[in-house]
Short mmCIF file of C-alpha atoms and ligand atoms in Angstrom, two decimals:
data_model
loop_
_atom_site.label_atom_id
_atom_site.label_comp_id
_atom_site.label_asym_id
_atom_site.label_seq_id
_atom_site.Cartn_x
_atom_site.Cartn_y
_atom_site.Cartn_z
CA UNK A 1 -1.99 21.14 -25.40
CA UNK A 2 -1.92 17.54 -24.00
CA UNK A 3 -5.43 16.52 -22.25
CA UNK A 4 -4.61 15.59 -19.02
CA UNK A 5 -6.89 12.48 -19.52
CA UNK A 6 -4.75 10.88 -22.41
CA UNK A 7 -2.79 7.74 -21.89
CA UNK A 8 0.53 7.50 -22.72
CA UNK A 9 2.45 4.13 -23.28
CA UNK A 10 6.16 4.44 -22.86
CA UNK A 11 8.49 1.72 -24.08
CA UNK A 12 11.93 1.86 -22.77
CA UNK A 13 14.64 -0.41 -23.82
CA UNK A 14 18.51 -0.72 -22.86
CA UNK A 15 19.47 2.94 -24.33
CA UNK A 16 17.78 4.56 -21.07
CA UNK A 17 20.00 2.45 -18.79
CA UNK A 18 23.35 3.16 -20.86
CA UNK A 19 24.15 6.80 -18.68
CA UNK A 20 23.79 4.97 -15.82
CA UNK A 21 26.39 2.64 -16.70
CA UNK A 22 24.92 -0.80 -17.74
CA UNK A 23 25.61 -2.28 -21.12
CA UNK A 24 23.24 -2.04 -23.93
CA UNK A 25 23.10 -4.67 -26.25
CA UNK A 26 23.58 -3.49 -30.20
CA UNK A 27 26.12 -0.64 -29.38
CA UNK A 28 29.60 -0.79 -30.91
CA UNK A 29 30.75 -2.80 -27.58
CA UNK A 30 27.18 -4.02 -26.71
CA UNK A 31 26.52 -7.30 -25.09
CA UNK A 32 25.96 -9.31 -28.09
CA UNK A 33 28.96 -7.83 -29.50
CA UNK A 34 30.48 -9.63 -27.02
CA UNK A 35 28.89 -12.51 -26.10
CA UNK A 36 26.74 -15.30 -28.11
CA UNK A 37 23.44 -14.78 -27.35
CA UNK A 38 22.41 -18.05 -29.13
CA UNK A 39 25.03 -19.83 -26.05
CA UNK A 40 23.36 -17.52 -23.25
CA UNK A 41 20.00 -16.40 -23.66
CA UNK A 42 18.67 -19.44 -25.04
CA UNK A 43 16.13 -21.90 -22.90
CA UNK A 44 18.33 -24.43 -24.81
CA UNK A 45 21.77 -22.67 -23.78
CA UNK A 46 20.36 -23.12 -19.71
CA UNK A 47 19.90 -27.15 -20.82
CA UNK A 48 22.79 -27.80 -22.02
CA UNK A 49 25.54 -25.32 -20.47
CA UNK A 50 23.62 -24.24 -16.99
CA UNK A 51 27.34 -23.04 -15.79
CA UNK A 52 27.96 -21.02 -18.30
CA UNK A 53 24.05 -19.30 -18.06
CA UNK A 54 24.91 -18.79 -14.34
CA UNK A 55 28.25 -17.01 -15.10
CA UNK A 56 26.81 -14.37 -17.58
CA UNK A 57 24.15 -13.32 -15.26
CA UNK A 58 25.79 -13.57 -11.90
CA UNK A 59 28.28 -10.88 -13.58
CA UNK A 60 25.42 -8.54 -14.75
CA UNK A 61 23.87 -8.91 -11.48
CA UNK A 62 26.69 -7.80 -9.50
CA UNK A 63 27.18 -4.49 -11.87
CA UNK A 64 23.62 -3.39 -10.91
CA UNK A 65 24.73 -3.47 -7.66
CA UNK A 66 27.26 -0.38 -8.97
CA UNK A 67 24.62 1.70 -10.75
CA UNK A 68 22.18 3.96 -10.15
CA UNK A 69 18.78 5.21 -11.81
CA UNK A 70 19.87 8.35 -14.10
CA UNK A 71 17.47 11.70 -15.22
CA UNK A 72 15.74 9.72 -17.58
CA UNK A 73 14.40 7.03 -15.41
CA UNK A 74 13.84 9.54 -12.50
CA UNK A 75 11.59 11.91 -15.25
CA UNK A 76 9.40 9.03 -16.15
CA UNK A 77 8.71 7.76 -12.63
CA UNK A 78 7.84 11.77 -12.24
CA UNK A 79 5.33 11.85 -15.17
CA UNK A 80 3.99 8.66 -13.60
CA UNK A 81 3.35 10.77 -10.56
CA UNK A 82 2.18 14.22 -11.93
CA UNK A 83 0.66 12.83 -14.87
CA UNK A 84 -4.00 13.06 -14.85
CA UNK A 85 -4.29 10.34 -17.65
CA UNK A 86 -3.14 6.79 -18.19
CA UNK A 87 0.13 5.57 -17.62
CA UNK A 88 1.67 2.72 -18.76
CA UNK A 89 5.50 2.08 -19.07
CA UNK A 90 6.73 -1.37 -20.83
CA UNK A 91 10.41 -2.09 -20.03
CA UNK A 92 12.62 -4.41 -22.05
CA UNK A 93 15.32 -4.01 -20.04
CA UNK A 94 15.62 -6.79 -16.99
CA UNK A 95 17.97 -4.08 -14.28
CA UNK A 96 16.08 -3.00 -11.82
CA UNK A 97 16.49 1.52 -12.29
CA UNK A 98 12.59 1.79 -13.20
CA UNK A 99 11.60 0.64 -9.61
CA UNK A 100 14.47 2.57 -7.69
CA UNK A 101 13.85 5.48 -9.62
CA UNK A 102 9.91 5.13 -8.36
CA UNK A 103 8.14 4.16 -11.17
CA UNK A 104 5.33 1.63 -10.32
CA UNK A 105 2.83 1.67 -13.22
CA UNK A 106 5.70 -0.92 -14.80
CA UNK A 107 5.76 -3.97 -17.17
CA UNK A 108 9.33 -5.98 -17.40
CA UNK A 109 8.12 -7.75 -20.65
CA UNK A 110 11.27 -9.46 -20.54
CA UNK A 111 11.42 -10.37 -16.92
CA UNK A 112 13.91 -9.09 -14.27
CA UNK A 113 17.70 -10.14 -13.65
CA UNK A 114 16.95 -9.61 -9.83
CA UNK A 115 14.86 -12.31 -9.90
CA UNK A 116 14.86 -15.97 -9.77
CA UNK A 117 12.17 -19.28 -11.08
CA UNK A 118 12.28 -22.13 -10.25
CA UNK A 119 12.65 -24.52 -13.82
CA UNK A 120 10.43 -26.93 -12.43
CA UNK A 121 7.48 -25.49 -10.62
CA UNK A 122 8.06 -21.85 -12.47
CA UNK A 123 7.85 -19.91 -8.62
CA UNK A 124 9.73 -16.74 -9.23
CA UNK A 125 11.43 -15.25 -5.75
CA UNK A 126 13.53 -12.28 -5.03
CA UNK A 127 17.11 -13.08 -5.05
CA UNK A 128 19.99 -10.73 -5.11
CA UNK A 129 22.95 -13.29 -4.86
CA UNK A 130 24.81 -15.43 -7.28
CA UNK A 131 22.57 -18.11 -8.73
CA UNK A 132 24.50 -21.63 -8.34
CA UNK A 133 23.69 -25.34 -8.97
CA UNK A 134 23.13 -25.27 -4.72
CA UNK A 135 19.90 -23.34 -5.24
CA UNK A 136 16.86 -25.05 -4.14
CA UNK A 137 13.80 -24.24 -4.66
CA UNK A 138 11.70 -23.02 -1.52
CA UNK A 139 8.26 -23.92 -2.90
CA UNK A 140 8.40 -27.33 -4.56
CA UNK A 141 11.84 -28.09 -3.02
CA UNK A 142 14.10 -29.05 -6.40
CA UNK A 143 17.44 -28.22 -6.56
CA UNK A 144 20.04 -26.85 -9.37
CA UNK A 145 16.69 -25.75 -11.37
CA UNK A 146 16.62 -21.92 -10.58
CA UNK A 147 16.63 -19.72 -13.46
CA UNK A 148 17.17 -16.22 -13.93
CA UNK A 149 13.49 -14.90 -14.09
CA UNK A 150 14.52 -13.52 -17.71
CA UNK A 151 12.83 -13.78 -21.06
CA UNK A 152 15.65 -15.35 -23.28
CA UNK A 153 14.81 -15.98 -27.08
CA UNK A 154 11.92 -18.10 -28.23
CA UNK A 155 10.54 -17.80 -25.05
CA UNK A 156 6.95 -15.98 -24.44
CA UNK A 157 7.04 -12.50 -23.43
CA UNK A 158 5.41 -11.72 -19.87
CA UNK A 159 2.18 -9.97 -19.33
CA UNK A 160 1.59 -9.45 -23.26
CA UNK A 161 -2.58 -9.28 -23.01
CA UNK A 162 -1.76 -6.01 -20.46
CA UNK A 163 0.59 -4.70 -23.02
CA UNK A 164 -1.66 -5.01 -26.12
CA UNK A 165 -4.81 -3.48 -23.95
CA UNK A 166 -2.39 -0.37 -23.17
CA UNK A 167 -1.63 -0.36 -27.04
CA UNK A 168 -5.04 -0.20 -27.79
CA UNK A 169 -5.57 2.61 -25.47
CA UNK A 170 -3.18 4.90 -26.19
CA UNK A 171 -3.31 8.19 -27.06
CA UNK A 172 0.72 8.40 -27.40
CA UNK A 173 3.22 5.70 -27.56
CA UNK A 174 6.68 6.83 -26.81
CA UNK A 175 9.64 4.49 -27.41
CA UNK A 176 13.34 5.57 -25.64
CA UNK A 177 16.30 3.88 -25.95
CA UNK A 178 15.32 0.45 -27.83
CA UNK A 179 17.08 -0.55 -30.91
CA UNK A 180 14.03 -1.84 -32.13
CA UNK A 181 15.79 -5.03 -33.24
CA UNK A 182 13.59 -7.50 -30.85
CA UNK A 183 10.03 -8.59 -31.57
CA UNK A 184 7.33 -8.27 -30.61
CA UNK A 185 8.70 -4.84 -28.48
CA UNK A 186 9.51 -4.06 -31.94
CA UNK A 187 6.07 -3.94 -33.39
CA UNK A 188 4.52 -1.68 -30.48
CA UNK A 189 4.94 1.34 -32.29
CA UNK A 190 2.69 -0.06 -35.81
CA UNK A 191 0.70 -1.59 -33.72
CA UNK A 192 -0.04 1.35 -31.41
CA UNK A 193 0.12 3.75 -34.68
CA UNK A 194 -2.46 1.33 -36.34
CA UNK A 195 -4.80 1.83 -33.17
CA UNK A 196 -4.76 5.59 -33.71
CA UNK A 197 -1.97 6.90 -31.42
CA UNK A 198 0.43 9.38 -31.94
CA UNK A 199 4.24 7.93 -31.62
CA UNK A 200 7.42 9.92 -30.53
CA UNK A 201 10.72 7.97 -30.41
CA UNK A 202 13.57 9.65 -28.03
CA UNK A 203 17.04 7.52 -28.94
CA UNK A 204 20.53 8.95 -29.76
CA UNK A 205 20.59 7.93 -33.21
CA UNK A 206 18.09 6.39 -35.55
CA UNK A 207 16.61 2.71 -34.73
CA UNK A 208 14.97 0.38 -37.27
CA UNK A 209 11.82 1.48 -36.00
CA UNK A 210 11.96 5.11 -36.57
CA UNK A 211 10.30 5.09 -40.08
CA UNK A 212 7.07 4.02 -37.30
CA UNK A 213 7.36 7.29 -35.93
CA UNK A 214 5.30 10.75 -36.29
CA UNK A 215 8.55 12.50 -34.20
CA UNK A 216 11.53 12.05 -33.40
CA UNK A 217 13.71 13.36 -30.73
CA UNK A 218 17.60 12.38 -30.97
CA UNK A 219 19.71 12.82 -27.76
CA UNK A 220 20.95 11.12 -24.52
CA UNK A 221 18.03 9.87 -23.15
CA UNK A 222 19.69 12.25 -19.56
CA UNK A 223 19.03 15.35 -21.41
CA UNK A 224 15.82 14.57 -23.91
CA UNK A 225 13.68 12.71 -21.79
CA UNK A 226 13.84 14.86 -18.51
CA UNK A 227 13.58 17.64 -21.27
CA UNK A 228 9.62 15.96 -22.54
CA UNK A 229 8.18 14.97 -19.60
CA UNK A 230 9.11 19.18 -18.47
CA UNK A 231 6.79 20.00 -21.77
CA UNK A 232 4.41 17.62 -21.24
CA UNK A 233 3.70 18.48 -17.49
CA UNK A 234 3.83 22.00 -17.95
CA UNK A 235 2.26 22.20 -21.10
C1 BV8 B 301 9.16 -14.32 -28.99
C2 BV8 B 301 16.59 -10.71 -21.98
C3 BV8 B 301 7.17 -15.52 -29.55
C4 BV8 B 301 17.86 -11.47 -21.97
C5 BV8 B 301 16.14 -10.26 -24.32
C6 BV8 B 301 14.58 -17.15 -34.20
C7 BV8 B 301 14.52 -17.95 -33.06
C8 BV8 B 301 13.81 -17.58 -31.92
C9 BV8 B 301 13.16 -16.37 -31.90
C10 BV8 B 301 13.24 -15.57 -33.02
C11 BV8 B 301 13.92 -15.95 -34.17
N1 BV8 B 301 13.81 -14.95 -35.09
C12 BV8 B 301 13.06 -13.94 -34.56
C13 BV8 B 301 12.71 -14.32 -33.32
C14 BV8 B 301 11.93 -13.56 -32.39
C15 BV8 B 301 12.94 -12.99 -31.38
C16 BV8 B 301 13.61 -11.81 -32.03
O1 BV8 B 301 13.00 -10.78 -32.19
N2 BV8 B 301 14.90 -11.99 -32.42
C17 BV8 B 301 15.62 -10.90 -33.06
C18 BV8 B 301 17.08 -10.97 -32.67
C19 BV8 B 301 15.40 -11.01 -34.57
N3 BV8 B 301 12.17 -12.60 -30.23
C20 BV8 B 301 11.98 -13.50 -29.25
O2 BV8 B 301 12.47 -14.60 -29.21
C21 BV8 B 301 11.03 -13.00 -28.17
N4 BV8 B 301 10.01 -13.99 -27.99
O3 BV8 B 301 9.26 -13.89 -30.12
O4 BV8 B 301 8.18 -15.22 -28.58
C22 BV8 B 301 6.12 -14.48 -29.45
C23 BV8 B 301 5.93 -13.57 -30.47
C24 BV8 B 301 4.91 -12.61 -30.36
C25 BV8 B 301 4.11 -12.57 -29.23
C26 BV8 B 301 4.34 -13.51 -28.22
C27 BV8 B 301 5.34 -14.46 -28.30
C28 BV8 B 301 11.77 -12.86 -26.85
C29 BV8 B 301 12.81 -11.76 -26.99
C30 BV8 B 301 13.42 -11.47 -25.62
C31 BV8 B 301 14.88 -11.87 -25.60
N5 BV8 B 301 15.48 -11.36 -24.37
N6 BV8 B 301 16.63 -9.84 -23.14
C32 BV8 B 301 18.95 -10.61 -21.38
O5 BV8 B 301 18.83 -9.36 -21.32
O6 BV8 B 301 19.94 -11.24 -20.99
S1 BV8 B 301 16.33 -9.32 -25.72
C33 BV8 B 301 17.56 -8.13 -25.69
O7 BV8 B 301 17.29 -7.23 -26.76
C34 BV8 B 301 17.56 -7.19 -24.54
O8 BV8 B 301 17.18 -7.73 -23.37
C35 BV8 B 301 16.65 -6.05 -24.91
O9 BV8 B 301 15.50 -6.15 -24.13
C36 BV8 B 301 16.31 -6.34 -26.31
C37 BV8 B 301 16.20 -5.15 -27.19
O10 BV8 B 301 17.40 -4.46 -27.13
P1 BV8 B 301 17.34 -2.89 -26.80
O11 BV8 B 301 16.76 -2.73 -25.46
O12 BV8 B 301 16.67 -2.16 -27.91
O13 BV8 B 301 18.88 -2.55 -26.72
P2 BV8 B 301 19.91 -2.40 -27.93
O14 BV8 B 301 21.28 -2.50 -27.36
O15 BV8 B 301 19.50 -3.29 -29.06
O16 BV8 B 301 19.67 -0.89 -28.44
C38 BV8 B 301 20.04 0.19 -27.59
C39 BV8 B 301 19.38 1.43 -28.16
O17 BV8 B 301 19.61 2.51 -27.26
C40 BV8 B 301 19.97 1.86 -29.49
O18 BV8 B 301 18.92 2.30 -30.34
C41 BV8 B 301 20.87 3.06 -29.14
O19 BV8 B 301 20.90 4.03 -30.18
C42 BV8 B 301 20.14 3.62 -27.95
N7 BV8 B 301 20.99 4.35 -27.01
C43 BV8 B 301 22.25 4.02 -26.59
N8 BV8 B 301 22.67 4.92 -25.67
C44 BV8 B 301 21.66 5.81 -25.50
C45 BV8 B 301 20.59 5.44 -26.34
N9 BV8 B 301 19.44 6.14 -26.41
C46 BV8 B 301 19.33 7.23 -25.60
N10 BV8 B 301 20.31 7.63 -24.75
C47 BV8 B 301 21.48 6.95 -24.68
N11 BV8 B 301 22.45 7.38 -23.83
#
């Protein structure tokens, strides 16, 4: 029986999105199957071939114009709701299906591809058309500087100190969808293990995190994760 006071951390990564249609990354036709991430999601890929940058994200912003939230992101913005203890849910991914399915207790430790900063002054606005080299920015006025708001590698992850406080206070960390290929997301599941929390991981096949785990569930994230929360809340 799961005390309604417990806290769960969730960590979702680009497996959760896949039924809705985007592209994960590691998958037999993933992203970085297809594309160099070292020449596109790279601070030093935006300095020397902005274009290029600009291309591969104007194209992944207009497919999440095409998609919708799926089961799985609908059931966790539902435990969210329904659910007496802590919530927390961590996002790798940068589309935006969390926040139109109706979750709001959310993290996007890797930023958001709806989003734009400024390279100069670091403002981050709201944006939902193609980024271009006309782009100025609205608070300090530079132009050709704005950025996809979007972690890219060797870059800081955002809003880590909120993450490792949820770590330390959960009671159950669940991990859905993630590879477990990128650090630090990779290393929630010792670290939250290490602090004394159960951990479940819900993915369609094994990760190279699931030796971290206490239990397993393997499935479409559709049909397993709408499938858990169901236990959970009526348990
Ligand atoms: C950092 C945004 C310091 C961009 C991403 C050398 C140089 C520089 C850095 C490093 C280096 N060596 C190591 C590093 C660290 C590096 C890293 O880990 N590299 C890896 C490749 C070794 N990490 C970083 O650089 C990070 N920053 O380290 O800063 C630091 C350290 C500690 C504390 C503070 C600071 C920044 C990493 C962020 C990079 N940005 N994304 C963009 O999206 O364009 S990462 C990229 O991979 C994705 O965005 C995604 O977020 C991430 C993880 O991928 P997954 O989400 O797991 O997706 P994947 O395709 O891999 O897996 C899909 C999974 O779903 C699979 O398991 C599959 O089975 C499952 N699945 C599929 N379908 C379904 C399903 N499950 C359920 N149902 C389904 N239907």
């Amino acid at each position: 029986m799961m005390a309604d006071r417990e806290n769960i951390v969730v960590l979702t990564g680009a497996g959760i999105s896949a039924e809705s249609g985007v592209a994960t990354f590691r998958d037999k036709d993933g992203i970085w199957s297809k594309f160099d991430w070292q020449k596109l999601a790279t601070p030093e890929a935006f300095e020397s071939d902005q274009q290029t940058v600009y291309d591969f994200y104007n194209t992944r912003r207009h497919k999440l114009r095409d998609v919708s939230p799926n089961p799985a992101h609908e059931a966790l913005a539902r435990l969210e709701r329904e659910w007496g203890g802590g919530f927390t849910l961590i996002t790798q991914n940068i589309d935006n299906l969390h926040e139109r399915a109706g979750s709001q207790a959310l993290i996007h430790m890797h930023g958001e591809m709806m989003k734009i900063r400024c390279a100069e002054c670091e403002t981050v606005t709201p944006y939902d058309d193609d980024l271009s080299f006309d782009l100025a920015c609205r608070a300090c006025g530079e132009s050709g500087r704005m950025r996809p708001h979007v972690v890219w590698f060797g870059e800081m992850p955002l809003e880590m100190e909120g993450i490792y406080r949820a770590l330390q206070e959960a009671d159950l960390f669940v991990a859905i969808g993630t590879s477990g290929a990128v650090y630090p997301a990779a290393g929630f599941a010792a670290e939250a293990q290490a602090m004394g929390a159960r951990t479940l991981e819900l993915n369609l096949e094994d990760s190279d995190i699931t030796p971290r785990f206490d239990a397993v569930r393997r499935g479409p994230a559709g049909a397993v994760v709408p499938e858990w929360v169901e236990e959970l809340l009526d348990a």
